[in-house]
JSON list of C-alpha atoms in Angstrom, two decimals:
[
{"chain": "A", "resi": 1, "resn": "UNK", "atom": "CA", "xyz": [9.60, 12.58, -14.00]},
{"chain": "A", "resi": 2, "resn": "UNK", "atom": "CA", "xyz": [10.09, 12.13, -10.26]},
{"chain": "A", "resi": 3, "resn": "UNK", "atom": "CA", "xyz": [8.95, 14.56, -7.50]},
{"chain": "A", "resi": 4, "resn": "UNK", "atom": "CA", "xyz": [9.82, 14.69, -3.89]},
{"chain": "A", "resi": 5, "resn": "UNK", "atom": "CA", "xyz": [8.18, 17.04, -1.31]},
{"chain": "A", "resi": 6, "resn": "UNK", "atom": "CA", "xyz": [9.33, 17.25, 2.32]},
{"chain": "A", "resi": 7, "resn": "UNK", "atom": "CA", "xyz": [8.66, 19.65, 5.10]},
{"chain": "A", "resi": 8, "resn": "UNK", "atom": "CA", "xyz": [10.44, 20.48, 8.38]},
{"chain": "A", "resi": 9, "resn": "UNK", "atom": "CA", "xyz": [10.14, 22.82, 11.23]},
{"chain": "A", "resi": 10, "resn": "UNK", "atom": "CA", "xyz": [13.01, 25.13, 11.96]},
{"chain": "A", "resi": 11, "resn": "UNK", "atom": "CA", "xyz": [13.54, 26.80, 15.43]},
{"chain": "A", "resi": 12, "resn": "UNK", "atom": "CA", "xyz": [14.71, 30.15, 13.80]},
{"chain": "A", "resi": 13, "resn": "UNK", "atom": "CA", "xyz": [12.93, 33.30, 12.48]},
{"chain": "A", "resi": 14, "resn": "UNK", "atom": "CA", "xyz": [11.78, 33.18, 8.87]},
{"chain": "A", "resi": 15, "resn": "UNK", "atom": "CA", "xyz": [14.25, 35.89, 7.84]},
{"chain": "A", "resi": 16, "resn": "UNK", "atom": "CA", "xyz": [17.12, 33.84, 9.34]},
{"chain": "A", "resi": 17, "resn": "UNK", "atom": "CA", "xyz": [16.25, 30.74, 7.19]},
{"chain": "A", "resi": 18, "resn": "UNK", "atom": "CA", "xyz": [15.52, 32.93, 4.00]},
{"chain": "A", "resi": 19, "resn": "UNK", "atom": "CA", "xyz": [18.96, 34.56, 3.95]},
{"chain": "A", "resi": 20, "resn": "UNK", "atom": "CA", "xyz": [20.48, 31.09, 3.17]},
{"chain": "A", "resi": 21, "resn": "UNK", "atom": "CA", "xyz": [18.18, 30.68, 0.10]},
{"chain": "A", "resi": 22, "resn": "UNK", "atom": "CA", "xyz": [18.02, 34.30, -1.15]},
{"chain": "A", "resi": 23, "resn": "UNK", "atom": "CA", "xyz": [21.24, 35.85, 0.08]},
{"chain": "A", "resi": 24, "resn": "UNK", "atom": "CA", "xyz": [24.92, 35.92, -0.70]},
{"chain": "A", "resi": 25, "resn": "UNK", "atom": "CA", "xyz": [26.89, 32.99, -2.17]},
{"chain": "A", "resi": 26, "resn": "UNK", "atom": "CA", "xyz": [28.63, 32.70, 1.14]},
{"chain": "A", "resi": 27, "resn": "UNK", "atom": "CA", "xyz": [25.31, 32.17, 2.94]},
{"chain": "A", "resi": 28, "resn": "UNK", "atom": "CA", "xyz": [24.19, 29.75, 0.35]},
{"chain": "A", "resi": 29, "resn": "UNK", "atom": "CA", "xyz": [27.50, 27.73, 0.64]},
{"chain": "A", "resi": 30, "resn": "UNK", "atom": "CA", "xyz": [26.67, 27.11, 4.31]},
{"chain": "A", "resi": 31, "resn": "UNK", "atom": "CA", "xyz": [23.64, 24.95, 3.32]},
{"chain": "A", "resi": 32, "resn": "UNK", "atom": "CA", "xyz": [24.98, 23.91, -0.16]},
{"chain": "A", "resi": 33, "resn": "UNK", "atom": "CA", "xyz": [28.79, 23.46, 0.34]},
{"chain": "A", "resi": 34, "resn": "UNK", "atom": "CA", "xyz": [29.17, 22.00, -3.26]},
{"chain": "A", "resi": 35, "resn": "UNK", "atom": "CA", "xyz": [28.33, 25.36, -4.77]},
{"chain": "A", "resi": 36, "resn": "UNK", "atom": "CA", "xyz": [31.66, 26.85, -5.70]},
{"chain": "A", "resi": 37, "resn": "UNK", "atom": "CA", "xyz": [30.57, 30.02, -7.46]},
{"chain": "A", "resi": 38, "resn": "UNK", "atom": "CA", "xyz": [27.42, 31.77, -8.61]},
{"chain": "A", "resi": 39, "resn": "UNK", "atom": "CA", "xyz": [27.53, 34.78, -10.94]},
{"chain": "A", "resi": 40, "resn": "UNK", "atom": "CA", "xyz": [24.59, 36.82, -12.21]},
{"chain": "A", "resi": 41, "resn": "UNK", "atom": "CA", "xyz": [24.08, 36.51, -15.97]},
{"chain": "A", "resi": 42, "resn": "UNK", "atom": "CA", "xyz": [20.77, 38.34, -16.32]},
{"chain": "A", "resi": 43, "resn": "UNK", "atom": "CA", "xyz": [18.98, 40.10, -13.46]},
{"chain": "A", "resi": 44, "resn": "UNK", "atom": "CA", "xyz": [15.35, 41.26, -13.71]},
{"chain": "A", "resi": 45, "resn": "UNK", "atom": "CA", "xyz": [13.63, 43.83, -11.58]},
{"chain": "A", "resi": 46, "resn": "UNK", "atom": "CA", "xyz": [10.88, 41.39, -10.48]},
{"chain": "A", "resi": 47, "resn": "UNK", "atom": "CA", "xyz": [13.54, 38.60, -9.84]},
{"chain": "A", "resi": 48, "resn": "UNK", "atom": "CA", "xyz": [11.54, 36.07, -11.91]},
{"chain": "A", "resi": 49, "resn": "UNK", "atom": "CA", "xyz": [13.55, 35.41, -15.05]},
{"chain": "A", "resi": 50, "resn": "UNK", "atom": "CA", "xyz": [16.89, 36.22, -13.44]},
{"chain": "A", "resi": 51, "resn": "UNK", "atom": "CA", "xyz": [19.59, 33.89, -14.50]},
{"chain": "A", "resi": 52, "resn": "UNK", "atom": "CA", "xyz": [22.82, 32.86, -12.54]},
{"chain": "A", "resi": 53, "resn": "UNK", "atom": "CA", "xyz": [25.70, 30.78, -13.70]},
{"chain": "A", "resi": 54, "resn": "UNK", "atom": "CA", "xyz": [26.55, 28.32, -11.00]},
{"chain": "A", "resi": 55, "resn": "UNK", "atom": "CA", "xyz": [29.56, 26.14, -10.51]},
{"chain": "A", "resi": 56, "resn": "UNK", "atom": "CA", "xyz": [28.91, 22.93, -8.50]},
{"chain": "A", "resi": 57, "resn": "UNK", "atom": "CA", "xyz": [31.65, 20.49, -7.39]},
{"chain": "A", "resi": 58, "resn": "UNK", "atom": "CA", "xyz": [30.81, 16.77, -7.02]},
{"chain": "A", "resi": 59, "resn": "UNK", "atom": "CA", "xyz": [33.91, 14.94, -6.02]},
{"chain": "A", "resi": 60, "resn": "UNK", "atom": "CA", "xyz": [36.69, 15.95, -8.33]},
{"chain": "A", "resi": 61, "resn": "UNK", "atom": "CA", "xyz": [34.28, 17.07, -11.08]},
{"chain": "A", "resi": 62, "resn": "UNK", "atom": "CA", "xyz": [32.93, 20.61, -11.40]},
{"chain": "A", "resi": 63, "resn": "UNK", "atom": "CA", "xyz": [29.72, 21.14, -13.34]},
{"chain": "A", "resi": 64, "resn": "UNK", "atom": "CA", "xyz": [28.59, 24.51, -14.58]},
{"chain": "A", "resi": 65, "resn": "UNK", "atom": "CA", "xyz": [25.04, 25.42, -15.45]},
{"chain": "A", "resi": 66, "resn": "UNK", "atom": "CA", "xyz": [22.53, 28.31, -15.60]},
{"chain": "A", "resi": 67, "resn": "UNK", "atom": "CA", "xyz": [19.99, 28.57, -13.02]},
{"chain": "A", "resi": 68, "resn": "UNK", "atom": "CA", "xyz": [16.77, 30.53, -13.77]},
{"chain": "A", "resi": 69, "resn": "UNK", "atom": "CA", "xyz": [14.42, 31.97, -11.17]},
{"chain": "A", "resi": 70, "resn": "UNK", "atom": "CA", "xyz": [10.97, 30.63, -12.03]},
{"chain": "A", "resi": 71, "resn": "UNK", "atom": "CA", "xyz": [8.93, 32.03, -9.02]},
{"chain": "A", "resi": 72, "resn": "UNK", "atom": "CA", "xyz": [9.81, 34.47, -6.29]},
{"chain": "A", "resi": 73, "resn": "UNK", "atom": "CA", "xyz": [7.77, 35.93, -3.40]},
{"chain": "A", "resi": 74, "resn": "UNK", "atom": "CA", "xyz": [9.22, 37.64, -0.33]},
{"chain": "A", "resi": 75, "resn": "UNK", "atom": "CA", "xyz": [6.41, 38.51, 1.89]},
{"chain": "A", "resi": 76, "resn": "UNK", "atom": "CA", "xyz": [6.64, 38.95, 5.65]},
{"chain": "A", "resi": 77, "resn": "UNK", "atom": "CA", "xyz": [5.06, 35.73, 6.67]},
{"chain": "A", "resi": 78, "resn": "UNK", "atom": "CA", "xyz": [5.58, 33.68, 3.51]},
{"chain": "A", "resi": 79, "resn": "UNK", "atom": "CA", "xyz": [8.55, 33.43, 1.13]},
{"chain": "A", "resi": 80, "resn": "UNK", "atom": "CA", "xyz": [8.94, 31.33, -1.97]},
{"chain": "A", "resi": 81, "resn": "UNK", "atom": "CA", "xyz": [11.71, 30.65, -4.35]},
{"chain": "A", "resi": 82, "resn": "UNK", "atom": "CA", "xyz": [11.66, 28.29, -7.42]},
{"chain": "A", "resi": 83, "resn": "UNK", "atom": "CA", "xyz": [14.56, 27.74, -9.64]},
{"chain": "A", "resi": 84, "resn": "UNK", "atom": "CA", "xyz": [15.09, 25.53, -12.63]},
{"chain": "A", "resi": 85, "resn": "UNK", "atom": "CA", "xyz": [18.30, 24.26, -14.47]},
{"chain": "A", "resi": 86, "resn": "UNK", "atom": "CA", "xyz": [19.52, 21.51, -16.70]},
{"chain": "A", "resi": 87, "resn": "UNK", "atom": "CA", "xyz": [22.18, 19.19, -15.21]},
{"chain": "A", "resi": 88, "resn": "UNK", "atom": "CA", "xyz": [24.80, 17.71, -17.51]},
{"chain": "A", "resi": 89, "resn": "UNK", "atom": "CA", "xyz": [22.34, 17.82, -20.44]},
{"chain": "A", "resi": 90, "resn": "UNK", "atom": "CA", "xyz": [20.73, 14.74, -18.91]},
{"chain": "A", "resi": 91, "resn": "UNK", "atom": "CA", "xyz": [18.23, 16.15, -16.26]},
{"chain": "A", "resi": 92, "resn": "UNK", "atom": "CA", "xyz": [15.89, 19.05, -16.09]},
{"chain": "A", "resi": 93, "resn": "UNK", "atom": "CA", "xyz": [15.60, 19.91, -12.37]},
{"chain": "A", "resi": 94, "resn": "UNK", "atom": "CA", "xyz": [13.42, 22.38, -10.44]},
{"chain": "A", "resi": 95, "resn": "UNK", "atom": "CA", "xyz": [13.86, 23.19, -6.76]},
{"chain": "A", "resi": 96, "resn": "UNK", "atom": "CA", "xyz": [11.08, 24.96, -4.95]},
{"chain": "A", "resi": 97, "resn": "UNK", "atom": "CA", "xyz": [11.59, 26.41, -1.43]},
{"chain": "A", "resi": 98, "resn": "UNK", "atom": "CA", "xyz": [8.59, 27.58, 0.62]},
{"chain": "A", "resi": 99, "resn": "UNK", "atom": "CA", "xyz": [9.01, 29.23, 3.98]},
{"chain": "A", "resi": 100, "resn": "UNK", "atom": "CA", "xyz": [6.07, 29.94, 6.22]},
{"chain": "A", "resi": 101, "resn": "UNK", "atom": "CA", "xyz": [6.24, 31.88, 9.54]},
{"chain": "A", "resi": 102, "resn": "UNK", "atom": "CA", "xyz": [4.86, 29.89, 12.40]},
{"chain": "A", "resi": 103, "resn": "UNK", "atom": "CA", "xyz": [5.69, 32.52, 14.97]},
{"chain": "A", "resi": 104, "resn": "UNK", "atom": "CA", "xyz": [8.59, 34.96, 15.59]},
{"chain": "A", "resi": 105, "resn": "UNK", "atom": "CA", "xyz": [10.99, 32.08, 16.29]},
{"chain": "A", "resi": 106, "resn": "UNK", "atom": "CA", "xyz": [9.70, 29.13, 14.29]},
{"chain": "A", "resi": 107, "resn": "UNK", "atom": "CA", "xyz": [9.46, 28.53, 10.49]},
{"chain": "A", "resi": 108, "resn": "UNK", "atom": "CA", "xyz": [8.01, 25.88, 8.42]},
{"chain": "A", "resi": 109, "resn": "UNK", "atom": "CA", "xyz": [10.26, 24.94, 5.42]},
{"chain": "A", "resi": 110, "resn": "UNK", "atom": "CA", "xyz": [8.90, 22.85, 2.51]},
{"chain": "A", "resi": 111, "resn": "UNK", "atom": "CA", "xyz": [11.25, 21.69, -0.20]},
{"chain": "A", "resi": 112, "resn": "UNK", "atom": "CA", "xyz": [9.85, 20.22, -3.51]},
{"chain": "A", "resi": 113, "resn": "UNK", "atom": "CA", "xyz": [12.35, 18.88, -6.06]},
{"chain": "A", "resi": 114, "resn": "UNK", "atom": "CA", "xyz": [11.40, 17.62, -9.60]},
{"chain": "A", "resi": 115, "resn": "UNK", "atom": "CA", "xyz": [13.75, 15.66, -11.79]},
{"chain": "A", "resi": 116, "resn": "UNK", "atom": "CA", "xyz": [12.94, 14.98, -15.45]},
{"chain": "A", "resi": 117, "resn": "UNK", "atom": "CA", "xyz": [15.30, 12.94, -17.48]},
{"chain": "A", "resi": 118, "resn": "UNK", "atom": "CA", "xyz": [16.14, 14.27, -20.97]},
{"chain": "A", "resi": 119, "resn": "UNK", "atom": "CA", "xyz": [17.66, 11.11, -22.37]},
{"chain": "A", "resi": 120, "resn": "UNK", "atom": "CA", "xyz": [15.93, 7.68, -22.47]},
{"chain": "A", "resi": 121, "resn": "UNK", "atom": "CA", "xyz": [18.73, 5.74, -20.78]},
{"chain": "A", "resi": 122, "resn": "UNK", "atom": "CA", "xyz": [18.76, 8.09, -17.79]},
{"chain": "A", "resi": 123, "resn": "UNK", "atom": "CA", "xyz": [15.14, 7.22, -16.87]},
{"chain": "A", "resi": 124, "resn": "UNK", "atom": "CA", "xyz": [16.66, 3.91, -15.46]},
{"chain": "A", "resi": 125, "resn": "UNK", "atom": "CA", "xyz": [18.57, 5.96, -12.85]},
{"chain": "A", "resi": 126, "resn": "UNK", "atom": "CA", "xyz": [15.41, 7.64, -11.59]},
{"chain": "A", "resi": 127, "resn": "UNK", "atom": "CA", "xyz": [13.82, 4.23, -10.89]},
{"chain": "A", "resi": 128, "resn": "UNK", "atom": "CA", "xyz": [16.22, 3.83, -7.99]},
{"chain": "A", "resi": 129, "resn": "UNK", "atom": "CA", "xyz": [16.18, 7.56, -6.87]},
{"chain": "A", "resi": 130, "resn": "UNK", "atom": "CA", "xyz": [15.05, 8.23, -3.29]},
{"chain": "A", "resi": 131, "resn": "UNK", "atom": "CA", "xyz": [14.25, 11.18, -1.19]},
{"chain": "A", "resi": 132, "resn": "UNK", "atom": "CA", "xyz": [17.51, 10.83, 0.82]},
{"chain": "A", "resi": 133, "resn": "UNK", "atom": "CA", "xyz": [19.12, 13.94, -0.66]},
{"chain": "A", "resi": 134, "resn": "UNK", "atom": "CA", "xyz": [16.01, 15.97, -0.07]},
{"chain": "A", "resi": 135, "resn": "UNK", "atom": "CA", "xyz": [15.80, 14.92, 3.61]},
{"chain": "A", "resi": 136, "resn": "UNK", "atom": "CA", "xyz": [19.55, 15.59, 4.13]},
{"chain": "A", "resi": 137, "resn": "UNK", "atom": "CA", "xyz": [19.13, 19.05, 2.65]},
{"chain": "A", "resi": 138, "resn": "UNK", "atom": "CA", "xyz": [16.30, 19.98, 4.95]},
{"chain": "A", "resi": 139, "resn": "UNK", "atom": "CA", "xyz": [18.25, 18.74, 7.99]},
{"chain": "A", "resi": 140, "resn": "UNK", "atom": "CA", "xyz": [21.32, 20.79, 6.82]},
{"chain": "A", "resi": 141, "resn": "UNK", "atom": "CA", "xyz": [19.16, 23.88, 6.55]},
{"chain": "A", "resi": 142, "resn": "UNK", "atom": "CA", "xyz": [17.54, 23.26, 10.00]},
{"chain": "A", "resi": 143, "resn": "UNK", "atom": "CA", "xyz": [21.05, 22.56, 11.64]},
{"chain": "A", "resi": 144, "resn": "UNK", "atom": "CA", "xyz": [22.71, 25.67, 10.07]},
{"chain": "A", "resi": 145, "resn": "UNK", "atom": "CA", "xyz": [19.89, 28.08, 10.82]},
{"chain": "A", "resi": 146, "resn": "UNK", "atom": "CA", "xyz": [19.39, 26.83, 14.40]},
{"chain": "A", "resi": 147, "resn": "UNK", "atom": "CA", "xyz": [23.27, 26.83, 15.08]},
{"chain": "A", "resi": 148, "resn": "UNK", "atom": "CA", "xyz": [23.36, 30.43, 14.11]},
{"chain": "A", "resi": 149, "resn": "UNK", "atom": "CA", "xyz": [20.62, 31.41, 16.41]},
{"chain": "A", "resi": 150, "resn": "UNK", "atom": "CA", "xyz": [22.22, 29.68, 19.39]},
{"chain": "A", "resi": 151, "resn": "UNK", "atom": "CA", "xyz": [25.49, 31.74, 18.96]}
]
């Protein structure tokens, strides 16, 4: 299993950043443009245990998988969302988003991804995996949230 954790400061209020992670599909697509569709399959009152079917386009290929909410917290100064899914029956992936309010106009965003191969031959791919995708994601969230503030 591989794990990456990165943190970035975003010059935007915590609620502004949170809406891209815990909002509409349209908001999510601003930071995850490959997400084509997300439909609820099972919704729980406490959010944890909720399942969504997500369609994700990578080049010309579209993958479909179920994402389960594993952890959820929506407090005023601290917000957490952890989701898990199996990609192409080859990887078990979790994504953990943590937001902390620094002040009214600044948010700390920590993103942790784990990737566990489910087939022996896929382990070789992880040997060469880097944190590039994680860093690019953090930058995209920062740019989108800050651009919206400056409008």
